[in-house]
């Protein structure tokens, strides 16, 4: 069994109005040292072992559903876990 952590963020060249709003709010709270905020998504998937390559499966999931690859980048971490 695998636990997969997927991190999705807007590409650098895509405006992030939500991140800009958070940055502005932090500045208004006296956190002036914050220079940039980018908002993203985080997902955890638990996947049973199969004959399919886990990297190929995760890439396909991200590219077909989890991430909008036109405006978002993704990365993931795979951890093998023991089922209880």
PDB file of N, CA, C and O in Angstrom:
ATOM      1  N   UNK A   1       0.841  -1.161   0.000  1.00  0.00           N
ATOM      2  CA  UNK A   1       0.000   0.000   0.000  1.00  0.00           C
ATOM      3  C   UNK A   1       0.894   1.234   0.000  1.00  0.00           C
ATOM      4  O   UNK A   1       1.964   1.228   0.583  1.00  0.00           O
ATOM      5  N   UNK A   2       0.419   2.276  -0.667  1.00  0.00           N
ATOM      6  CA  UNK A   2       1.177   3.517  -0.757  1.00  0.00           C
ATOM      7  C   UNK A   2       0.368   4.680  -0.209  1.00  0.00           C
ATOM      8  O   UNK A   2      -0.849   4.729  -0.376  1.00  0.00           O
ATOM      9  N   UNK A   3       1.051   5.621   0.419  1.00  0.00           N
ATOM     10  CA  UNK A   3       0.461   6.909   0.748  1.00  0.00           C
ATOM     11  C   UNK A   3       1.160   7.913  -0.156  1.00  0.00           C
ATOM     12  O   UNK A   3       2.395   8.001  -0.181  1.00  0.00           O
ATOM     13  N   UNK A   4       0.366   8.638  -0.929  1.00  0.00           N
ATOM     14  CA  UNK A   4       0.913   9.598  -1.879  1.00  0.00           C
ATOM     15  C   UNK A   4       0.461  10.991  -1.473  1.00  0.00           C
ATOM     16  O   UNK A   4      -0.733  11.229  -1.259  1.00  0.00           O
ATOM     17  N   UNK A   5       1.406  11.905  -1.349  1.00  0.00           N
ATOM     18  CA  UNK A   5       1.115  13.306  -1.042  1.00  0.00           C
ATOM     19  C   UNK A   5       1.299  14.097  -2.331  1.00  0.00           C
ATOM     20  O   UNK A   5       2.377  14.063  -2.925  1.00  0.00           O
ATOM     21  N   UNK A   6       0.235  14.777  -2.760  1.00  0.00           N
ATOM     22  CA  UNK A   6       0.257  15.530  -4.008  1.00  0.00           C
ATOM     23  C   UNK A   6       0.159  17.015  -3.673  1.00  0.00           C
ATOM     24  O   UNK A   6      -0.743  17.435  -2.935  1.00  0.00           O
ATOM     25  N   UNK A   7       1.083  17.808  -4.215  1.00  0.00           N
ATOM     26  CA  UNK A   7       1.121  19.249  -4.012  1.00  0.00           C
ATOM     27  C   UNK A   7       0.888  19.926  -5.363  1.00  0.00           C
ATOM     28  O   UNK A   7       1.625  19.663  -6.317  1.00  0.00           O
ATOM     29  N   UNK A   8      -0.126  20.782  -5.434  1.00  0.00           N
ATOM     30  CA  UNK A   8      -0.453  21.451  -6.684  1.00  0.00           C
ATOM     31  C   UNK A   8      -0.388  22.957  -6.452  1.00  0.00           C
ATOM     32  O   UNK A   8      -0.978  23.470  -5.498  1.00  0.00           O
ATOM     33  N   UNK A   9       0.336  23.652  -7.322  1.00  0.00           N
ATOM     34  CA  UNK A   9       0.459  25.105  -7.217  1.00  0.00           C
ATOM     35  C   UNK A   9       0.277  25.733  -8.586  1.00  0.00           C
ATOM     36  O   UNK A   9       0.510  25.092  -9.613  1.00  0.00           O
ATOM     37  N   UNK A  10      -0.127  27.000  -8.569  1.00  0.00           N
ATOM     38  CA  UNK A  10      -0.212  27.738  -9.816  1.00  0.00           C
ATOM     39  C   UNK A  10       1.184  27.912 -10.394  1.00  0.00           C
ATOM     40  O   UNK A  10       2.160  28.076  -9.645  1.00  0.00           O
ATOM     41  N   UNK A  11       1.291  27.888 -11.694  1.00  0.00           N
ATOM     42  CA  UNK A  11       2.584  28.134 -12.329  1.00  0.00           C
ATOM     43  C   UNK A  11       3.058  29.540 -12.003  1.00  0.00           C
ATOM     44  O   UNK A  11       2.256  30.437 -11.741  1.00  0.00           O
ATOM     45  N   UNK A  12       4.353  29.739 -12.017  1.00  0.00           N
ATOM     46  CA  UNK A  12       4.946  31.024 -11.644  1.00  0.00           C
ATOM     47  C   UNK A  12       4.401  32.184 -12.470  1.00  0.00           C
ATOM     48  O   UNK A  12       4.241  33.284 -11.970  1.00  0.00           O
ATOM     49  N   UNK A  13       4.117  31.957 -13.748  1.00  0.00           N
ATOM     50  CA  UNK A  13       3.674  33.047 -14.615  1.00  0.00           C
ATOM     51  C   UNK A  13       2.168  33.282 -14.561  1.00  0.00           C
ATOM     52  O   UNK A  13       1.647  34.127 -15.279  1.00  0.00           O
ATOM     53  N   UNK A  14       1.445  32.572 -13.691  1.00  0.00           N
ATOM     54  CA  UNK A  14      -0.002  32.738 -13.542  1.00  0.00           C
ATOM     55  C   UNK A  14      -0.259  33.594 -12.301  1.00  0.00           C
ATOM     56  O   UNK A  14       0.269  33.325 -11.226  1.00  0.00           O
ATOM     57  N   UNK A  15      -1.081  34.635 -12.471  1.00  0.00           N
ATOM     58  CA  UNK A  15      -1.416  35.491 -11.342  1.00  0.00           C
ATOM     59  C   UNK A  15      -2.161  34.697 -10.278  1.00  0.00           C
ATOM     60  O   UNK A  15      -2.976  33.828 -10.586  1.00  0.00           O
ATOM     61  N   UNK A  16      -1.895  35.014  -9.020  1.00  0.00           N
ATOM     62  CA  UNK A  16      -2.516  34.326  -7.894  1.00  0.00           C
ATOM     63  C   UNK A  16      -3.223  35.365  -7.021  1.00  0.00           C
ATOM     64  O   UNK A  16      -2.663  35.847  -6.024  1.00  0.00           O
ATOM     65  N   UNK A  17      -4.459  35.765  -7.370  1.00  0.00           N
ATOM     66  CA  UNK A  17      -5.138  36.802  -6.602  1.00  0.00           C
ATOM     67  C   UNK A  17      -5.388  36.407  -5.148  1.00  0.00           C
ATOM     68  O   UNK A  17      -5.342  37.251  -4.256  1.00  0.00           O
ATOM     69  N   UNK A  18      -5.619  35.138  -4.887  1.00  0.00           N
ATOM     70  CA  UNK A  18      -5.822  34.693  -3.508  1.00  0.00           C
ATOM     71  C   UNK A  18      -4.526  34.858  -2.705  1.00  0.00           C
ATOM     72  O   UNK A  18      -4.537  35.315  -1.564  1.00  0.00           O
ATOM     73  N   UNK A  19      -3.401  34.508  -3.316  1.00  0.00           N
ATOM     74  CA  UNK A  19      -2.112  34.693  -2.656  1.00  0.00           C
ATOM     75  C   UNK A  19      -1.819  36.158  -2.394  1.00  0.00           C
ATOM     76  O   UNK A  19      -1.300  36.529  -1.333  1.00  0.00           O
ATOM     77  N   UNK A  20      -2.167  37.016  -3.354  1.00  0.00           N
ATOM     78  CA  UNK A  20      -1.959  38.454  -3.195  1.00  0.00           C
ATOM     79  C   UNK A  20      -2.797  38.987  -2.033  1.00  0.00           C
ATOM     80  O   UNK A  20      -2.329  39.811  -1.243  1.00  0.00           O
ATOM     81  N   UNK A  21      -4.048  38.518  -1.911  1.00  0.00           N
ATOM     82  CA  UNK A  21      -4.911  38.946  -0.812  1.00  0.00           C
ATOM     83  C   UNK A  21      -4.343  38.514   0.538  1.00  0.00           C
ATOM     84  O   UNK A  21      -4.352  39.287   1.508  1.00  0.00           O
ATOM     85  N   UNK A  22      -3.827  37.301   0.614  1.00  0.00           N
ATOM     86  CA  UNK A  22      -3.238  36.811   1.864  1.00  0.00           C
ATOM     87  C   UNK A  22      -1.980  37.619   2.201  1.00  0.00           C
ATOM     88  O   UNK A  22      -1.772  38.007   3.355  1.00  0.00           O
ATOM     89  N   UNK A  23      -1.154  37.889   1.196  1.00  0.00           N
ATOM     90  CA  UNK A  23       0.052  38.694   1.422  1.00  0.00           C
ATOM     91  C   UNK A  23      -0.327  40.068   1.973  1.00  0.00           C
ATOM     92  O   UNK A  23       0.267  40.553   2.942  1.00  0.00           O
ATOM     93  N   UNK A  24      -1.330  40.697   1.389  1.00  0.00           N
ATOM     94  CA  UNK A  24      -1.784  42.012   1.845  1.00  0.00           C
ATOM     95  C   UNK A  24      -2.297  41.949   3.286  1.00  0.00           C
ATOM     96  O   UNK A  24      -1.994  42.826   4.105  1.00  0.00           O
ATOM     97  N   UNK A  25      -3.048  40.906   3.600  1.00  0.00           N
ATOM     98  CA  UNK A  25      -3.557  40.745   4.961  1.00  0.00           C
ATOM     99  C   UNK A  25      -2.414  40.557   5.958  1.00  0.00           C
ATOM    100  O   UNK A  25      -2.448  41.127   7.060  1.00  0.00           O
ATOM    101  N   UNK A  26      -1.427  39.786   5.581  1.00  0.00           N
ATOM    102  CA  UNK A  26      -0.274  39.582   6.469  1.00  0.00           C
ATOM    103  C   UNK A  26       0.468  40.896   6.700  1.00  0.00           C
ATOM    104  O   UNK A  26       0.878  41.199   7.830  1.00  0.00           O
ATOM    105  N   UNK A  27       0.615  41.687   5.647  1.00  0.00           N
ATOM    106  CA  UNK A  27       1.273  42.994   5.803  1.00  0.00           C
ATOM    107  C   UNK A  27       0.474  43.881   6.756  1.00  0.00           C
ATOM    108  O   UNK A  27       1.053  44.593   7.583  1.00  0.00           O
ATOM    109  N   UNK A  28      -0.853  43.845   6.641  1.00  0.00           N
ATOM    110  CA  UNK A  28      -1.689  44.672   7.524  1.00  0.00           C
ATOM    111  C   UNK A  28      -1.618  44.200   8.974  1.00  0.00           C
ATOM    112  O   UNK A  28      -1.970  44.942   9.884  1.00  0.00           O
ATOM    113  N   UNK A  29      -1.144  42.973   9.178  1.00  0.00           N
ATOM    114  CA  UNK A  29      -0.986  42.426  10.527  1.00  0.00           C
ATOM    115  C   UNK A  29       0.459  42.568  11.014  1.00  0.00           C
ATOM    116  O   UNK A  29       0.872  41.909  11.953  1.00  0.00           O
ATOM    117  N   UNK A  30       1.221  43.407  10.332  1.00  0.00           N
ATOM    118  CA  UNK A  30       2.608  43.738  10.702  1.00  0.00           C
ATOM    119  C   UNK A  30       3.609  42.638  10.356  1.00  0.00           C
ATOM    120  O   UNK A  30       4.708  42.604  10.898  1.00  0.00           O
ATOM    121  N   UNK A  31       3.278  41.763   9.437  1.00  0.00           N
ATOM    122  CA  UNK A  31       4.229  40.774   8.947  1.00  0.00           C
ATOM    123  C   UNK A  31       4.812  41.287   7.632  1.00  0.00           C
ATOM    124  O   UNK A  31       4.596  40.722   6.557  1.00  0.00           O
ATOM    125  N   UNK A  32       5.536  42.385   7.710  1.00  0.00           N
ATOM    126  CA  UNK A  32       6.067  43.068   6.529  1.00  0.00           C
ATOM    127  C   UNK A  32       7.167  42.287   5.809  1.00  0.00           C
ATOM    128  O   UNK A  32       7.473  42.571   4.662  1.00  0.00           O
ATOM    129  N   UNK A  33       7.761  41.313   6.466  1.00  0.00           N
ATOM    130  CA  UNK A  33       8.859  40.563   5.843  1.00  0.00           C
ATOM    131  C   UNK A  33       8.365  39.569   4.792  1.00  0.00           C
ATOM    132  O   UNK A  33       9.162  39.048   4.010  1.00  0.00           O
ATOM    133  N   UNK A  34       7.060  39.317   4.734  1.00  0.00           N
ATOM    134  CA  UNK A  34       6.511  38.398   3.732  1.00  0.00           C
ATOM    135  C   UNK A  34       6.587  39.074   2.364  1.00  0.00           C
ATOM    136  O   UNK A  34       6.078  40.170   2.173  1.00  0.00           O
ATOM    137  N   UNK A  35       7.227  38.419   1.413  1.00  0.00           N
ATOM    138  CA  UNK A  35       7.438  39.002   0.084  1.00  0.00           C
ATOM    139  C   UNK A  35       6.510  38.424  -0.976  1.00  0.00           C
ATOM    140  O   UNK A  35       6.212  39.081  -1.953  1.00  0.00           O
ATOM    141  N   UNK A  36       6.054  37.199  -0.805  1.00  0.00           N
ATOM    142  CA  UNK A  36       5.202  36.600  -1.824  1.00  0.00           C
ATOM    143  C   UNK A  36       4.430  35.445  -1.187  1.00  0.00           C
ATOM    144  O   UNK A  36       4.984  34.717  -0.365  1.00  0.00           O
ATOM    145  N   UNK A  37       3.174  35.293  -1.573  1.00  0.00           N
ATOM    146  CA  UNK A  37       2.357  34.181  -1.107  1.00  0.00           C
ATOM    147  C   UNK A  37       1.739  33.523  -2.334  1.00  0.00           C
ATOM    148  O   UNK A  37       1.170  34.200  -3.184  1.00  0.00           O
ATOM    149  N   UNK A  38       1.883  32.226  -2.428  1.00  0.00           N
ATOM    150  CA  UNK A  38       1.255  31.446  -3.492  1.00  0.00           C
ATOM    151  C   UNK A  38       0.358  30.416  -2.813  1.00  0.00           C
ATOM    152  O   UNK A  38       0.796  29.699  -1.916  1.00  0.00           O
ATOM    153  N   UNK A  39      -0.882  30.347  -3.241  1.00  0.00           N
ATOM    154  CA  UNK A  39      -1.843  29.418  -2.663  1.00  0.00           C
ATOM    155  C   UNK A  39      -1.894  28.168  -3.539  1.00  0.00           C
ATOM    156  O   UNK A  39      -1.849  28.257  -4.764  1.00  0.00           O
ATOM    157  N   UNK A  40      -1.977  27.010  -2.912  1.00  0.00           N
ATOM    158  CA  UNK A  40      -2.026  25.763  -3.667  1.00  0.00           C
ATOM    159  C   UNK A  40      -2.992  24.776  -3.038  1.00  0.00           C
ATOM    160  O   UNK A  40      -3.775  25.110  -2.147  1.00  0.00           O
ATOM    161  N   UNK A  41      -2.911  23.544  -3.513  1.00  0.00           N
ATOM    162  CA  UNK A  41      -3.759  22.468  -3.006  1.00  0.00           C
ATOM    163  C   UNK A  41      -2.856  21.320  -2.540  1.00  0.00           C
ATOM    164  O   UNK A  41      -1.785  21.103  -3.095  1.00  0.00           O
ATOM    165  N   UNK A  42      -3.352  20.605  -1.555  1.00  0.00           N
ATOM    166  CA  UNK A  42      -2.633  19.452  -1.018  1.00  0.00           C
ATOM    167  C   UNK A  42      -3.618  18.297  -0.914  1.00  0.00           C
ATOM    168  O   UNK A  42      -4.744  18.473  -0.440  1.00  0.00           O
ATOM    169  N   UNK A  43      -3.211  17.140  -1.386  1.00  0.00           N
ATOM    170  CA  UNK A  43      -4.057  15.948  -1.320  1.00  0.00           C
ATOM    171  C   UNK A  43      -3.238  14.766  -0.837  1.00  0.00           C
ATOM    172  O   UNK A  43      -2.059  14.665  -1.149  1.00  0.00           O
ATOM    173  N   UNK A  44      -3.872  13.875  -0.097  1.00  0.00           N
ATOM    174  CA  UNK A  44      -3.257  12.607   0.292  1.00  0.00           C
ATOM    175  C   UNK A  44      -4.089  11.484  -0.299  1.00  0.00           C
ATOM    176  O   UNK A  44      -5.307  11.450  -0.120  1.00  0.00           O
ATOM    177  N   UNK A  45      -3.434  10.581  -0.982  1.00  0.00           N
ATOM    178  CA  UNK A  45      -4.094   9.424  -1.574  1.00  0.00           C
ATOM    179  C   UNK A  45      -3.516   8.169  -0.947  1.00  0.00           C
ATOM    180  O   UNK A  45      -2.301   8.066  -0.769  1.00  0.00           O
ATOM    181  N   UNK A  46      -4.368   7.221  -0.618  1.00  0.00           N
ATOM    182  CA  UNK A  46      -3.917   5.902  -0.183  1.00  0.00           C
ATOM    183  C   UNK A  46      -4.255   4.944  -1.318  1.00  0.00           C
ATOM    184  O   UNK A  46      -5.408   4.859  -1.739  1.00  0.00           O
ATOM    185  N   UNK A  47      -3.244   4.266  -1.822  1.00  0.00           N
ATOM    186  CA  UNK A  47      -3.404   3.459  -3.027  1.00  0.00           C
ATOM    187  C   UNK A  47      -2.896   2.045  -2.767  1.00  0.00           C
ATOM    188  O   UNK A  47      -1.784   1.852  -2.249  1.00  0.00           O
ATOM    189  N   UNK A  48      -3.692   1.072  -3.136  1.00  0.00           N
ATOM    190  CA  UNK A  48      -3.266  -0.324  -3.033  1.00  0.00           C
ATOM    191  C   UNK A  48      -2.190  -0.611  -4.079  1.00  0.00           C
ATOM    192  O   UNK A  48      -2.185  -0.021  -5.158  1.00  0.00           O
ATOM    193  N   UNK A  49      -1.325  -1.540  -3.751  1.00  0.00           N
ATOM    194  CA  UNK A  49      -0.312  -1.973  -4.720  1.00  0.00           C
ATOM    195  C   UNK A  49      -0.993  -2.735  -5.847  1.00  0.00           C
ATOM    196  O   UNK A  49      -1.907  -3.524  -5.620  1.00  0.00           O
ATOM    197  N   UNK A  50      -0.545  -2.478  -7.064  1.00  0.00           N
ATOM    198  CA  UNK A  50      -1.024  -3.201  -8.239  1.00  0.00           C
ATOM    199  C   UNK A  50       0.180  -3.483  -9.129  1.00  0.00           C
ATOM    200  O   UNK A  50       1.310  -3.117  -8.798  1.00  0.00           O
ATOM    201  N   UNK A  51      -0.076  -4.074 -10.269  1.00  0.00           N
ATOM    202  CA  UNK A  51       0.999  -4.327 -11.222  1.00  0.00           C
ATOM    203  C   UNK A  51       1.411  -3.061 -11.971  1.00  0.00           C
ATOM    204  O   UNK A  51       2.476  -3.014 -12.569  1.00  0.00           O
ATOM    205  N   UNK A  52       0.540  -2.038 -11.943  1.00  0.00           N
ATOM    206  CA  UNK A  52       0.848  -0.789 -12.632  1.00  0.00           C
ATOM    207  C   UNK A  52       1.947  -0.036 -11.884  1.00  0.00           C
ATOM    208  O   UNK A  52       1.982  -0.024 -10.650  1.00  0.00           O
ATOM    209  N   UNK A  53       2.829   0.611 -12.617  1.00  0.00           N
ATOM    210  CA  UNK A  53       3.885   1.438 -12.030  1.00  0.00           C
ATOM    211  C   UNK A  53       3.244   2.593 -11.278  1.00  0.00           C
ATOM    212  O   UNK A  53       2.446   3.346 -11.848  1.00  0.00           O
ATOM    213  N   UNK A  54       3.594   2.770 -10.001  1.00  0.00           N
ATOM    214  CA  UNK A  54       2.954   3.792  -9.170  1.00  0.00           C
ATOM    215  C   UNK A  54       3.232   5.196  -9.690  1.00  0.00           C
ATOM    216  O   UNK A  54       2.354   6.050  -9.690  1.00  0.00           O
ATOM    217  N   UNK A  55       4.448   5.470 -10.169  1.00  0.00           N
ATOM    218  CA  UNK A  55       4.759   6.793 -10.717  1.00  0.00           C
ATOM    219  C   UNK A  55       3.894   7.098 -11.930  1.00  0.00           C
ATOM    220  O   UNK A  55       3.348   8.200 -12.048  1.00  0.00           O
ATOM    221  N   UNK A  56       3.768   6.127 -12.818  1.00  0.00           N
ATOM    222  CA  UNK A  56       2.936   6.329 -14.004  1.00  0.00           C
ATOM    223  C   UNK A  56       1.485   6.579 -13.617  1.00  0.00           C
ATOM    224  O   UNK A  56       0.817   7.438 -14.190  1.00  0.00           O
ATOM    225  N   UNK A  57       0.994   5.846 -12.630  1.00  0.00           N
ATOM    226  CA  UNK A  57      -0.396   6.001 -12.194  1.00  0.00           C
ATOM    227  C   UNK A  57      -0.631   7.393 -11.605  1.00  0.00           C
ATOM    228  O   UNK A  57      -1.623   8.052 -11.927  1.00  0.00           O
ATOM    229  N   UNK A  58       0.288   7.856 -10.757  1.00  0.00           N
ATOM    230  CA  UNK A  58       0.128   9.173 -10.127  1.00  0.00           C
ATOM    231  C   UNK A  58       0.210  10.279 -11.180  1.00  0.00           C
ATOM    232  O   UNK A  58      -0.592  11.216 -11.163  1.00  0.00           O
ATOM    233  N   UNK A  59       1.154  10.180 -12.091  1.00  0.00           N
ATOM    234  CA  UNK A  59       1.255  11.188 -13.155  1.00  0.00           C
ATOM    235  C   UNK A  59      -0.031  11.252 -13.971  1.00  0.00           C
ATOM    236  O   UNK A  59      -0.532  12.334 -14.285  1.00  0.00           O
ATOM    237  N   UNK A  60      -0.590  10.099 -14.298  1.00  0.00           N
ATOM    238  CA  UNK A  60      -1.825  10.073 -15.073  1.00  0.00           C
ATOM    239  C   UNK A  60      -2.985  10.691 -14.287  1.00  0.00           C
ATOM    240  O   UNK A  60      -3.774  11.459 -14.825  1.00  0.00           O
ATOM    241  N   UNK A  61      -3.072  10.370 -12.990  1.00  0.00           N
ATOM    242  CA  UNK A  61      -4.125  10.956 -12.156  1.00  0.00           C
ATOM    243  C   UNK A  61      -4.015  12.481 -12.114  1.00  0.00           C
ATOM    244  O   UNK A  61      -5.009  13.190 -12.244  1.00  0.00           O
ATOM    245  N   UNK A  62      -2.797  12.960 -11.922  1.00  0.00           N
ATOM    246  CA  UNK A  62      -2.575  14.407 -11.842  1.00  0.00           C
ATOM    247  C   UNK A  62      -2.903  15.087 -13.166  1.00  0.00           C
ATOM    248  O   UNK A  62      -3.574  16.123 -13.180  1.00  0.00           O
ATOM    249  N   UNK A  63      -2.443  14.521 -14.246  1.00  0.00           N
ATOM    250  CA  UNK A  63      -2.623  15.168 -15.540  1.00  0.00           C
ATOM    251  C   UNK A  63      -4.047  15.060 -16.068  1.00  0.00           C
ATOM    252  O   UNK A  63      -4.497  15.932 -16.816  1.00  0.00           O
ATOM    253  N   UNK A  64      -4.776  14.017 -15.678  1.00  0.00           N
ATOM    254  CA  UNK A  64      -6.138  13.844 -16.186  1.00  0.00           C
ATOM    255  C   UNK A  64      -7.209  14.446 -15.283  1.00  0.00           C
ATOM    256  O   UNK A  64      -8.283  14.789 -15.756  1.00  0.00           O
ATOM    257  N   UNK A  65      -6.917  14.592 -13.972  1.00  0.00           N
ATOM    258  CA  UNK A  65      -7.964  15.049 -13.067  1.00  0.00           C
ATOM    259  C   UNK A  65      -7.505  16.027 -11.985  1.00  0.00           C
ATOM    260  O   UNK A  65      -8.111  17.070 -11.799  1.00  0.00           O
ATOM    261  N   UNK A  66      -6.459  15.701 -11.272  1.00  0.00           N
ATOM    262  CA  UNK A  66      -6.125  16.448 -10.059  1.00  0.00           C
ATOM    263  C   UNK A  66      -5.581  17.844 -10.316  1.00  0.00           C
ATOM    264  O   UNK A  66      -5.820  18.760  -9.535  1.00  0.00           O
ATOM    265  N   UNK A  67      -4.833  18.023 -11.390  1.00  0.00           N
ATOM    266  CA  UNK A  67      -4.226  19.324 -11.691  1.00  0.00           C
ATOM    267  C   UNK A  67      -4.668  19.809 -13.065  1.00  0.00           C
ATOM    268  O   UNK A  67      -4.869  19.009 -13.979  1.00  0.00           O
ATOM    269  N   UNK A  68      -4.836  21.108 -13.178  1.00  0.00           N
ATOM    270  CA  UNK A  68      -5.074  21.730 -14.477  1.00  0.00           C
ATOM    271  C   UNK A  68      -3.695  22.092 -15.013  1.00  0.00           C
ATOM    272  O   UNK A  68      -3.148  23.149 -14.681  1.00  0.00           O
ATOM    273  N   UNK A  69      -3.125  21.229 -15.820  1.00  0.00           N
ATOM    274  CA  UNK A  69      -1.724  21.389 -16.225  1.00  0.00           C
ATOM    275  C   UNK A  69      -1.469  22.582 -17.137  1.00  0.00           C
ATOM    276  O   UNK A  69      -0.322  22.891 -17.420  1.00  0.00           O
ATOM    277  N   UNK A  70      -2.524  23.258 -17.577  1.00  0.00           N
ATOM    278  CA  UNK A  70      -2.340  24.484 -18.348  1.00  0.00           C
ATOM    279  C   UNK A  70      -1.841  25.603 -17.436  1.00  0.00           C
ATOM    280  O   UNK A  70      -0.979  26.385 -17.820  1.00  0.00           O
ATOM    281  N   UNK A  71      -2.363  25.648 -16.200  1.00  0.00           N
ATOM    282  CA  UNK A  71      -2.000  26.737 -15.290  1.00  0.00           C
ATOM    283  C   UNK A  71      -1.377  26.271 -13.980  1.00  0.00           C
ATOM    284  O   UNK A  71      -0.945  27.093 -13.178  1.00  0.00           O
ATOM    285  N   UNK A  72      -1.327  24.958 -13.746  1.00  0.00           N
ATOM    286  CA  UNK A  72      -0.811  24.446 -12.475  1.00  0.00           C
ATOM    287  C   UNK A  72       0.342  23.473 -12.688  1.00  0.00           C
ATOM    288  O   UNK A  72       0.389  22.762 -13.682  1.00  0.00           O
ATOM    289  N   UNK A  73       1.245  23.485 -11.723  1.00  0.00           N
ATOM    290  CA  UNK A  73       2.315  22.490 -11.644  1.00  0.00           C
ATOM    291  C   UNK A  73       1.974  21.549 -10.497  1.00  0.00           C
ATOM    292  O   UNK A  73       1.245  21.918  -9.575  1.00  0.00           O
ATOM    293  N   UNK A  74       2.524  20.357 -10.551  1.00  0.00           N
ATOM    294  CA  UNK A  74       2.309  19.423  -9.450  1.00  0.00           C
ATOM    295  C   UNK A  74       3.600  18.686  -9.154  1.00  0.00           C
ATOM    296  O   UNK A  74       4.487  18.557  -9.984  1.00  0.00           O
ATOM    297  N   UNK A  75       3.673  18.228  -7.918  1.00  0.00           N
ATOM    298  CA  UNK A  75       4.744  17.329  -7.504  1.00  0.00           C
ATOM    299  C   UNK A  75       4.125  16.388  -6.491  1.00  0.00           C
ATOM    300  O   UNK A  75       3.062  16.668  -5.938  1.00  0.00           O
ATOM    301  N   UNK A  76       4.777  15.276  -6.271  1.00  0.00           N
ATOM    302  CA  UNK A  76       4.213  14.306  -5.334  1.00  0.00           C
ATOM    303  C   UNK A  76       5.324  13.549  -4.641  1.00  0.00           C
ATOM    304  O   UNK A  76       6.456  13.490  -5.104  1.00  0.00           O
ATOM    305  N   UNK A  77       4.959  12.987  -3.486  1.00  0.00           N
ATOM    306  CA  UNK A  77       5.853  12.142  -2.699  1.00  0.00           C
ATOM    307  C   UNK A  77       5.140  10.826  -2.459  1.00  0.00           C
ATOM    308  O   UNK A  77       3.959  10.810  -2.106  1.00  0.00           O
ATOM    309  N   UNK A  78       5.857   9.736  -2.651  1.00  0.00           N
ATOM    310  CA  UNK A  78       5.281   8.404  -2.454  1.00  0.00           C
ATOM    311  C   UNK A  78       5.947   7.768  -1.243  1.00  0.00           C
ATOM    312  O   UNK A  78       7.174   7.742  -1.129  1.00  0.00           O
ATOM    313  N   UNK A  79       5.117   7.246  -0.361  1.00  0.00           N
ATOM    314  CA  UNK A  79       5.611   6.561   0.828  1.00  0.00           C
ATOM    315  C   UNK A  79       4.952   5.187   0.878  1.00  0.00           C
ATOM    316  O   UNK A  79       3.728   5.075   0.780  1.00  0.00           O
ATOM    317  N   UNK A  80       5.758   4.170   1.003  1.00  0.00           N
ATOM    318  CA  UNK A  80       5.202   2.823   1.133  1.00  0.00           C
ATOM    319  C   UNK A  80       4.803   2.600   2.583  1.00  0.00           C
ATOM    320  O   UNK A  80       5.588   2.872   3.498  1.00  0.00           O
ATOM    321  N   UNK A  81       3.582   2.146   2.792  1.00  0.00           N
ATOM    322  CA  UNK A  81       3.091   1.923   4.153  1.00  0.00           C
ATOM    323  C   UNK A  81       2.622   0.493   4.298  1.00  0.00           C
ATOM    324  O   UNK A  81       2.254  -0.166   3.315  1.00  0.00           O
ATOM    325  N   UNK A  82       2.625   0.030   5.523  1.00  0.00           N
ATOM    326  CA  UNK A  82       2.178  -1.333   5.824  1.00  0.00           C
ATOM    327  C   UNK A  82       0.710  -1.252   6.223  1.00  0.00           C
ATOM    328  O   UNK A  82       0.332  -0.471   7.098  1.00  0.00           O
ATOM    329  N   UNK A  83      -0.112  -2.052   5.591  1.00  0.00           N
ATOM    330  CA  UNK A  83      -1.536  -2.088   5.922  1.00  0.00           C
ATOM    331  C   UNK A  83      -1.719  -2.759   7.263  1.00  0.00           C
ATOM    332  O   UNK A  83      -1.051  -3.746   7.580  1.00  0.00           O
ATOM    333  N   UNK A  84      -2.622  -2.228   8.064  1.00  0.00           N
ATOM    334  CA  UNK A  84      -2.879  -2.801   9.392  1.00  0.00           C
ATOM    335  C   UNK A  84      -3.995  -3.813   9.325  1.00  0.00           C
ATOM    336  O   UNK A  84      -4.884  -3.797   8.613  1.00  0.00           O
TER     337      UNK A  84
END
